[in-house]
């Protein structure tokens, strides 16, 4: 069973890395990396969120989110607006530049998904997506429990 467990983790890591390479190619033409994409996609649906809220939605720590948002601001994809006179609390918004390129990013991302899943039947895609969502929910639950209990898994 241990070999199967390791195989499961290795497959997941290899799939992630291969997808990341493909997404980096797409994002390079916008001066971005694949790591920036989730931030843009979430801001597209939730403009006005704080840095803290964005970190929680993505599941990255605040330092990573701060670095990524700083880069997106420098590249004029995102801007921030101060909140009630508190210079530490601000809301994040997409620029017109970001809004103009997001439809193309979505299209190119969908092309990658279509390419990597071409060998799956519609039923297999549905089952795979459902299983991946269950695994994600469980890993998120474990992270929350770890934070509450203050210990590692």
Backbone as ProteinMPNN parsed JSONL, in Angstrom:
{"seq_chain_A": "XXXXXXXXXXXXXXXXXXXXXXXXXXXXXXXXXXXXXXXXXXXXXXXXXXXXXXXXXXXXXXXXXXXXXXXXXXXXXXXXXXXXXXXXXXXXXXXXXXXXXXXXXXXXXXXXXXXXXXXXXXXXXXXXXXXXXXXXXXXXXXXXXXXXXXXXX", "coords_chain_A": {"N_chain_A": [[0.811, -1.195, 0.0], [2.016, 1.211, 0.672], [3.639, 1.857, -1.509], [1.712, 2.421, -3.443], [0.599, 4.701, -2.261], [2.759, 6.502, -2.366], [3.041, 6.598, -5.109], [0.642, 7.832, -5.814], [1.016, 10.417, -4.712], [3.303, 11.205, -6.138], [2.345, 11.165, -8.784], [0.412, 13.198, -8.619], [2.092, 15.402, -8.047], [3.661, 15.451, -10.386], [1.75, 15.926, -12.363], [0.878, 18.461, -11.54], [3.294, 19.944, -11.851], [3.817, 19.651, -14.64], [1.561, 20.935, -15.685], [1.981, 23.465, -14.647], [4.248, 24.281, -16.067], [3.18, 24.481, -18.663], [1.24, 26.474, -18.225], [2.9, 28.569, -17.436], [4.08, 29.198, -19.866], [1.914, 30.303, -21.234], [1.363, 32.517, -19.599], [3.701, 33.976, -19.726], [3.749, 35.702, -21.921], [2.353, 37.818, -20.984], [3.972, 38.864, -19.145], [3.933, 37.551, -16.748], [3.754, 34.843, -14.303], [2.668, 31.421, -13.816], [1.884, 31.343, -11.201], [0.681, 33.759, -10.688], [-1.784, 33.708, -11.832], [-4.05, 32.567, -10.303], [-4.559, 34.679, -8.532], [-5.364, 36.8, -10.172], [-7.644, 35.643, -11.344], [-9.293, 35.227, -9.114], [-9.582, 37.852, -8.169], [-10.963, 38.848, -10.305], [-13.506, 37.865, -9.898], [-14.012, 38.754, -7.348], [-13.593, 41.549, -6.759], [-12.251, 44.184, -4.753], [-11.554, 42.872, -2.469], [-9.588, 42.302, 0.497], [-6.052, 42.038, 1.158], [-5.605, 40.042, 3.032], [-8.022, 38.551, 2.853], [-7.779, 37.665, 0.227], [-5.472, 36.071, 0.417], [-6.465, 33.999, 2.028], [-8.48, 32.929, 0.36], [-6.99, 31.905, -1.74], [-5.182, 30.297, -0.457], [-2.564, 30.684, 0.147], [0.245, 31.932, 2.052], [0.408, 35.147, 3.733], [2.726, 36.578, 3.105], [3.553, 35.549, 0.61], [1.332, 36.268, -0.91], [1.473, 39.045, -0.657], [3.885, 39.594, -2.024], [3.215, 38.705, -4.603], [1.02, 40.341, -5.26], [2.266, 42.828, -5.139], [3.94, 42.626, -7.348], [1.993, 42.367, -9.379], [0.833, 44.87, -9.181], [3.005, 46.495, -9.921], [3.211, 45.73, -12.585], [0.943, 46.777, -13.53], [-1.53, 45.429, -13.444], [-3.122, 45.255, -11.276], [-4.59, 47.377, -8.803], [-4.571, 49.212, -5.706], [-6.755, 50.383, -3.145], [-6.982, 52.541, -0.434], [-8.449, 51.823, 2.758], [-10.82, 53.271, 4.68], [-9.032, 55.231, 5.841], [-6.984, 53.72, 6.972], [-3.814, 52.85, 6.442], [-2.743, 50.324, 6.272], [-4.749, 48.6, 5.659], [-6.308, 47.765, 2.767], [-8.199, 47.704, -0.304], [-8.338, 45.541, -3.128], [-8.193, 45.81, -6.666], [-8.832, 45.083, -10.127], [-7.065, 46.358, -12.947], [-7.842, 48.136, -15.99], [-6.218, 47.111, -17.932], [-5.739, 44.485, -16.997], [-8.363, 43.49, -17.06], [-8.76, 43.511, -19.778], [-7.049, 41.494, -20.75], [-7.754, 39.175, -19.405], [-9.964, 37.581, -20.525], [-8.639, 36.32, -22.688], [-6.651, 34.927, -21.315], [-8.255, 33.112, -19.916], [-9.294, 31.678, -22.064], [-6.955, 30.537, -23.181], [-6.123, 28.999, -21.034], [-8.238, 27.2, -20.881], [-7.797, 25.851, -23.267], [-5.472, 24.445, -22.614], [-6.457, 22.764, -20.572], [-8.266, 21.298, -22.113], [-6.475, 20.003, -23.833], [-4.963, 18.376, -22.06], [-6.864, 16.706, -21.094], [-7.967, 15.334, -23.154], [-8.055, 12.598, -23.672], [-9.898, 11.603, -21.943], [-13.181, 10.461, -21.265], [-16.39, 12.165, -21.188], [-17.655, 11.298, -18.838], [-15.501, 10.288, -17.343], [-14.079, 12.653, -16.951], [-15.865, 14.027, -15.301], [-15.966, 12.343, -13.021], [-13.256, 12.39, -12.277], [-12.864, 15.121, -11.723], [-14.658, 15.428, -9.592], [-13.474, 13.714, -7.699], [-11.004, 15.004, -7.356], [-11.859, 17.417, -6.243], [-12.876, 16.487, -3.803], [-10.519, 15.571, -2.597], [-9.103, 17.977, -2.454], [-10.777, 19.425, -0.69], [-10.457, 17.885, 1.615], [-7.687, 18.158, 2.103], [-7.6, 20.872, 2.613], [-9.157, 20.983, 4.916], [-7.52, 19.563, 6.663], [-5.37, 21.356, 6.838], [-6.584, 23.519, 8.142], [-7.273, 22.311, 10.573], [-4.712, 21.765, 11.465], [-3.723, 24.361, 11.83], [-5.403, 25.227, 13.868], [-4.813, 23.419, 15.914], [-2.145, 23.843, 16.082], [-0.032, 22.271, 15.156], [1.979, 20.116, 13.088], [1.079, 17.858, 10.435]], "CA_chain_A": [[0.0, 0.0, 0.0], [2.886, 2.371, 0.746], [4.067, 2.187, -2.869], [0.574, 3.081, -4.08], [0.485, 6.037, -1.689], [3.818, 7.325, -2.937], [2.704, 6.768, -6.516], [-0.431, 8.828, -5.834], [1.62, 11.723, -4.461], [4.192, 11.516, -7.256], [1.511, 11.504, -9.94], [-0.154, 14.513, -8.364], [3.165, 16.382, -8.206], [4.065, 15.525, -11.799], [0.66, 16.604, -13.085], [0.969, 19.876, -11.171], [4.477, 20.551, -12.459], [3.63, 19.735, -16.091], [0.579, 21.994, -15.94], [2.625, 24.73, -14.323], [5.121, 24.606, -17.203], [2.313, 24.938, -19.759], [0.635, 27.75, -17.835], [3.952, 29.583, -17.472], [4.225, 29.603, -21.269], [0.784, 31.187, -21.531], [1.454, 33.743, -18.817], [4.931, 34.698, -20.051], [3.466, 36.778, -22.868], [1.775, 38.923, -20.215], [4.965, 39.241, -18.154], [3.521, 36.92, -15.496], [3.983, 33.415, -14.153], [1.453, 30.677, -13.496], [1.51, 31.651, -9.831], [-0.121, 34.988, -10.668], [-3.112, 33.462, -12.393], [-5.151, 32.462, -9.339], [-4.84, 35.993, -7.961], [-6.156, 37.545, -11.152], [-8.948, 35.0, -11.516], [-10.112, 35.482, -7.925], [-9.928, 39.271, -8.171], [-11.966, 39.039, -11.347], [-14.805, 37.534, -9.321], [-14.161, 39.323, -5.999], [-12.871, 42.812, -6.636], [-12.466, 44.887, -3.501], [-11.136, 42.066, -1.318], [-8.34, 42.709, 1.15], [-4.919, 41.124, 0.99], [-5.858, 38.905, 3.929], [-9.091, 37.743, 2.255], [-7.224, 37.041, -0.972], [-4.588, 34.996, 0.889], [-7.3, 32.884, 2.493], [-9.176, 32.312, -0.781], [-6.017, 31.173, -2.549], [-4.535, 29.294, 0.378], [-1.149, 31.01, 0.307], [0.5, 32.799, 3.203], [0.317, 36.582, 3.432], [3.975, 37.044, 2.486], [3.491, 35.19, -0.813], [0.295, 37.105, -1.519], [2.007, 40.407, -0.715], [4.87, 39.649, -3.127], [2.533, 38.549, -5.891], [0.225, 41.55, -5.511], [3.225, 43.902, -5.433], [4.352, 42.431, -8.748], [0.844, 42.673, -10.237], [0.687, 46.329, -9.171], [4.11, 47.021, -10.735], [2.914, 45.45, -13.993], [-0.31, 47.489, -13.806], [-2.681, 44.531, -13.549], [-3.908, 45.425, -10.054], [-4.331, 48.572, -8.01], [-5.156, 49.119, -4.371], [-7.418, 51.58, -2.633], [-6.974, 52.559, 1.029], [-9.741, 51.534, 3.373], [-11.162, 54.044, 5.876], [-7.901, 55.915, 6.434], [-5.992, 52.786, 7.507], [-2.884, 52.589, 5.333], [-2.414, 48.902, 6.22], [-5.899, 47.869, 5.116], [-6.737, 48.307, 1.482], [-8.956, 46.808, -1.166], [-7.634, 45.273, -4.388], [-9.029, 45.868, -7.859], [-8.172, 44.865, -11.415], [-6.977, 47.507, -13.855], [-8.437, 47.896, -17.319], [-5.261, 46.237, -18.619], [-6.027, 43.111, -16.574], [-9.692, 43.124, -17.564], [-8.652, 43.301, -21.222], [-6.34, 40.252, -21.081], [-8.317, 38.007, -18.715], [-10.681, 36.648, -21.407], [-7.66, 35.545, -23.453], [-6.036, 33.992, -20.366], [-9.228, 32.038, -19.687], [-9.352, 30.888, -23.302], [-5.725, 29.755, -23.299], [-6.148, 28.021, -19.949], [-9.182, 26.161, -21.289], [-7.122, 25.055, -24.295], [-4.568, 23.519, -21.907], [-7.309, 21.754, -19.936], [-8.774, 20.434, -23.183], [-5.37, 19.171, -24.325], [-4.541, 17.362, -21.09], [-7.968, 15.79, -20.778], [-8.537, 14.866, -24.425], [-8.228, 11.146, -23.648], [-10.928, 11.24, -20.971], [-14.582, 10.592, -21.668], [-17.083, 13.129, -20.319], [-17.896, 10.679, -17.528], [-14.219, 10.24, -16.638], [-13.787, 14.026, -16.527], [-16.751, 14.336, -14.172], [-15.509, 11.565, -11.868], [-11.938, 12.9, -11.902], [-13.048, 16.431, -11.105], [-15.303, 15.213, -8.287], [-12.469, 13.144, -6.792], [-10.027, 16.054, -7.07], [-12.501, 18.358, -5.318], [-12.921, 15.837, -2.483], [-9.157, 15.571, -2.068], [-8.811, 19.359, -2.098], [-11.523, 19.763, 0.524], [-9.831, 17.18, 2.739], [-6.394, 18.767, 2.404], [-7.886, 22.169, 3.237], [-9.63, 20.69, 6.269], [-6.335, 19.195, 7.442], [-4.61, 22.589, 7.097], [-7.303, 24.278, 9.159], [-7.089, 21.589, 11.832], [-3.319, 21.961, 11.858], [-3.607, 25.733, 12.335], [-6.117, 25.29, 15.146], [-4.079, 22.623, 16.9], [-0.771, 24.345, 16.143], [0.966, 21.228, 14.926], [2.087, 19.577, 11.734], [0.495, 16.53, 10.19]], "C_chain_A": [[0.858, 1.263, 0.0], [3.355, 2.816, -0.642], [2.941, 2.905, -3.603], [0.41, 4.5, -3.558], [1.524, 6.967, -2.286], [3.538, 7.59, -4.416], [1.625, 7.838, -6.673], [0.146, 10.237, -5.68], [2.517, 12.132, -5.629], [3.407, 11.896, -8.505], [0.925, 12.904, -9.797], [0.894, 15.608, -8.58], [3.579, 16.554, -9.661], [2.999, 16.223, -12.638], [0.722, 18.101, -12.807], [2.122, 20.555, -11.897], [4.333, 20.686, -13.978], [2.625, 20.826, -16.46], [1.185, 23.365, -15.697], [3.526, 25.193, -15.478], [4.296, 25.145, -18.363], [1.693, 26.301, -19.444], [1.659, 28.876, -17.829], [4.175, 30.084, -18.899], [3.125, 30.579, -21.663], [0.987, 32.547, -20.859], [2.674, 34.595, -19.159], [4.662, 35.87, -20.988], [2.82, 37.992, -22.209], [2.743, 39.423, -19.139], [4.715, 38.626, -16.79], [3.953, 35.462, -15.453], [2.664, 32.74, -13.802], [0.973, 30.969, -12.073], [0.64, 32.899, -9.704], [-1.572, 34.751, -11.07], [-4.22, 33.357, -11.358], [-5.544, 33.815, -8.737], [-5.719, 36.808, -8.905], [-7.556, 36.963, -11.286], [-9.856, 35.237, -10.307], [-10.513, 36.954, -7.864], [-10.984, 39.588, -9.231], [-13.372, 38.82, -10.79], [-15.074, 38.241, -7.995], [-13.384, 40.626, -5.858], [-13.227, 43.482, -5.316], [-12.082, 44.083, -2.271], [-9.846, 42.633, -0.743], [-7.261, 41.678, 0.839], [-5.129, 39.862, 1.828], [-6.924, 37.983, 3.34], [-8.578, 36.992, 1.03], [-6.306, 35.881, -0.593], [-5.394, 33.774, 1.294], [-7.983, 32.169, 1.334], [-8.218, 31.449, -1.599], [-5.348, 30.064, -1.747], [-3.041, 29.495, 0.492], [-0.975, 31.895, 1.535], [0.509, 34.262, 2.753], [1.563, 37.112, 2.742], [3.978, 36.754, 0.985], [2.476, 36.075, -1.541], [0.791, 38.535, -1.667], [2.99, 40.557, -1.869], [4.188, 39.587, -4.485], [1.733, 39.802, -6.233], [1.138, 42.734, -5.832], [3.654, 43.833, -6.892], [3.213, 42.782, -9.713], [0.565, 44.178, -10.282], [1.764, 46.967, -10.044], [3.836, 46.849, -12.23], [1.584, 46.048, -14.44], [-1.484, 46.574, -14.142], [-3.644, 44.73, -12.38], [-3.588, 46.796, -9.46], [-5.038, 48.426, -6.675], [-5.722, 50.473, -3.961], [-7.432, 51.474, -1.12], [-8.374, 52.41, 1.582], [-9.883, 52.349, 4.656], [-9.95, 54.648, 6.585], [-6.821, 55.022, 7.031], [-5.059, 52.4, 6.368], [-2.504, 51.112, 5.22], [-3.54, 48.077, 5.588], [-6.319, 48.53, 3.807], [-7.464, 47.231, 0.696], [-8.244, 46.714, -2.513], [-8.617, 45.223, -5.548], [-8.184, 45.578, -9.094], [-8.142, 46.165, -12.203], [-7.677, 47.147, -15.159], [-7.53, 46.976, -18.137], [-5.549, 44.778, -18.281], [-7.367, 42.645, -17.145], [-9.658, 42.837, -19.063], [-8.007, 41.957, -21.564], [-6.956, 39.003, -20.436], [-9.127, 37.077, -19.625], [-9.736, 35.764, -22.227], [-6.964, 34.527, -22.549], [-6.976, 32.816, -20.09], [-9.293, 31.099, -20.891], [-8.13, 29.98, -23.428], [-5.63, 28.687, -22.206], [-7.091, 26.874, -20.308], [-8.577, 25.262, -22.373], [-6.179, 24.036, -23.655], [-5.374, 22.41, -21.251], [-7.841, 20.782, -20.977], [-7.686, 19.488, -23.698], [-5.01, 18.059, -23.343], [-5.637, 16.361, -20.771], [-8.611, 15.192, -22.023], [-8.827, 13.362, -24.413], [-9.288, 10.672, -22.652], [-12.319, 11.397, -21.577], [-15.233, 11.655, -20.785], [-17.335, 12.578, -18.914], [-16.612, 10.632, -16.702], [-13.82, 11.635, -16.134], [-14.608, 14.392, -15.295], [-16.284, 13.635, -12.911], [-14.165, 12.096, -11.366], [-12.063, 14.236, -11.183], [-13.678, 16.299, -9.713], [-14.294, 14.672, -7.279], [-11.436, 14.198, -6.403], [-10.595, 17.077, -6.086], [-12.569, 17.775, -3.914], [-11.544, 15.865, -1.825], [-8.772, 16.985, -1.637], [-9.51, 19.75, -0.806], [-10.881, 19.113, 1.749], [-8.489, 17.806, 3.11], [-6.583, 20.144, 3.046], [-8.342, 21.981, 4.682], [-8.449, 20.345, 7.17], [-5.492, 20.424, 7.782], [-5.265, 23.412, 8.194], [-7.119, 23.624, 10.527], [-5.669, 21.785, 12.36], [-3.119, 23.355, 12.446], [-4.259, 25.857, 13.703], [-5.324, 24.583, 16.232], [-2.617, 23.041, 17.033], [0.284, 23.282, 15.954], [0.924, 20.755, 13.484], [1.456, 18.211, 11.647], [1.572, 15.483, 10.269]], "O_chain_A": [[0.48, 2.271, -0.598], [3.455, 4.012, -0.914], [3.182, 3.886, -4.307], [0.114, 5.411, -4.331], [1.208, 8.094, -2.668], [3.777, 8.692, -4.908], [1.702, 8.664, -7.583], [-0.203, 11.14, -6.44], [2.488, 13.285, -6.059], [3.767, 12.843, -9.203], [0.942, 13.695, -10.74], [0.614, 16.621, -9.22], [3.82, 17.673, -10.115], [3.318, 17.019, -13.521], [0.63, 18.913, -13.727], [1.946, 21.619, -12.489], [4.688, 21.721, -14.542], [2.821, 21.554, -17.434], [0.934, 24.309, -16.445], [3.549, 26.377, -15.812], [4.662, 26.147, -18.977], [1.633, 27.175, -20.31], [1.335, 30.012, -18.175], [4.431, 31.27, -19.107], [3.383, 31.568, -22.349], [0.802, 33.592, -21.482], [2.68, 35.8, -18.909], [5.286, 36.923, -20.855], [2.75, 39.066, -22.807], [2.398, 40.282, -18.328], [5.225, 39.118, -15.784], [4.454, 34.917, -16.437], [1.668, 33.408, -13.524], [-0.217, 30.853, -11.782], [-0.063, 33.065, -8.706], [-2.468, 35.504, -10.689], [-5.253, 34.007, -11.518], [-6.719, 34.064, -8.467], [-6.695, 37.426, -8.482], [-8.539, 37.701, -11.337], [-11.062, 35.428, -10.468], [-11.658, 37.27, -7.544], [-11.796, 40.497, -9.057], [-14.313, 39.514, -11.173], [-16.221, 38.325, -7.558], [-12.597, 40.779, -4.924], [-14.35, 43.367, -4.826], [-12.262, 44.551, -1.147], [-9.111, 43.352, -1.419], [-7.537, 40.594, 0.324], [-4.857, 38.751, 1.372], [-6.75, 36.764, 3.33], [-8.906, 35.823, 0.826], [-6.358, 34.822, -1.217], [-5.046, 32.646, 0.944], [-8.06, 30.941, 1.322], [-8.598, 30.387, -2.093], [-4.992, 29.019, -2.293], [-2.321, 28.58, 0.89], [-1.924, 32.526, 2.0], [0.605, 34.567, 1.565], [1.474, 37.995, 1.89], [4.36, 37.607, 0.184], [2.733, 36.563, -2.641], [0.554, 39.17, -2.694], [2.934, 41.539, -2.61], [4.542, 40.327, -5.403], [1.766, 40.27, -7.371], [0.819, 43.549, -6.698], [3.723, 44.851, -7.582], [3.441, 43.42, -10.741], [0.114, 44.698, -11.303], [1.474, 47.877, -10.821], [4.184, 47.711, -13.037], [1.152, 45.854, -15.576], [-2.316, 46.886, -14.994], [-4.829, 44.414, -12.48], [-2.476, 47.306, -9.593], [-5.97, 47.636, -6.525], [-5.245, 51.534, -4.366], [-7.84, 50.452, -0.569], [-9.355, 52.816, 0.959], [-9.14, 52.133, 5.613], [-9.858, 54.58, 7.811], [-5.828, 55.533, 7.549], [-5.463, 51.705, 5.436], [-1.996, 50.688, 4.182], [-3.305, 46.994, 5.052], [-6.643, 49.717, 3.771], [-7.366, 46.037, 0.979], [-7.631, 47.675, -2.977], [-9.715, 44.677, -5.437], [-6.973, 45.8, -9.099], [-9.072, 46.969, -12.137], [-8.05, 45.997, -15.387], [-8.006, 46.166, -18.932], [-5.597, 43.93, -19.172], [-7.478, 41.529, -17.653], [-10.433, 42.02, -19.561], [-8.375, 41.339, -22.563], [-6.695, 37.888, -20.887], [-8.984, 35.86, -19.501], [-10.015, 34.582, -22.432], [-6.715, 33.395, -22.964], [-6.542, 31.665, -20.039], [-9.34, 29.878, -20.74], [-8.257, 28.798, -23.745], [-5.112, 27.596, -22.443], [-6.775, 25.709, -20.065], [-8.82, 24.055, -22.391], [-6.099, 22.893, -24.106], [-5.015, 21.237, -21.361], [-7.863, 19.573, -20.745], [-7.949, 18.315, -23.964], [-4.777, 16.923, -23.754], [-5.364, 15.287, -20.236], [-9.69, 14.606, -21.943], [-9.755, 12.909, -25.083], [-9.543, 9.473, -22.538], [-12.589, 12.35, -22.307], [-14.684, 12.009, -19.741], [-17.239, 13.306, -17.926], [-16.632, 10.903, -15.502], [-13.291, 11.777, -15.031], [-14.092, 14.999, -14.357], [-16.209, 14.251, -11.847], [-13.965, 12.235, -10.159], [-11.433, 14.45, -10.148], [-13.271, 16.983, -8.774], [-14.26, 15.119, -6.133], [-11.038, 14.274, -5.241], [-9.885, 17.547, -5.198], [-12.345, 18.488, -2.936], [-11.425, 16.151, -0.634], [-8.182, 17.171, -0.573], [-8.893, 20.345, 0.078], [-10.778, 19.739, 2.804], [-8.183, 17.969, 4.292], [-5.812, 20.533, 3.924], [-7.95, 22.743, 5.566], [-8.39, 20.791, 8.316], [-4.96, 20.524, 8.887], [-4.585, 23.941, 9.073], [-6.844, 24.303, 11.516], [-5.462, 21.949, 13.562], [-2.423, 23.512, 13.45], [-3.725, 26.519, 14.594], [-5.183, 25.097, 17.341], [-1.934, 22.645, 17.977], [1.373, 23.371, 16.522], [-0.051, 20.976, 12.765], [1.316, 17.501, 12.643], [1.293, 14.297, 10.093]]}, "name": "protein", "num_of_chains": 1, "seq": "XXXXXXXXXXXXXXXXXXXXXXXXXXXXXXXXXXXXXXXXXXXXXXXXXXXXXXXXXXXXXXXXXXXXXXXXXXXXXXXXXXXXXXXXXXXXXXXXXXXXXXXXXXXXXXXXXXXXXXXXXXXXXXXXXXXXXXXXXXXXXXXXXXXXXXXXX"}
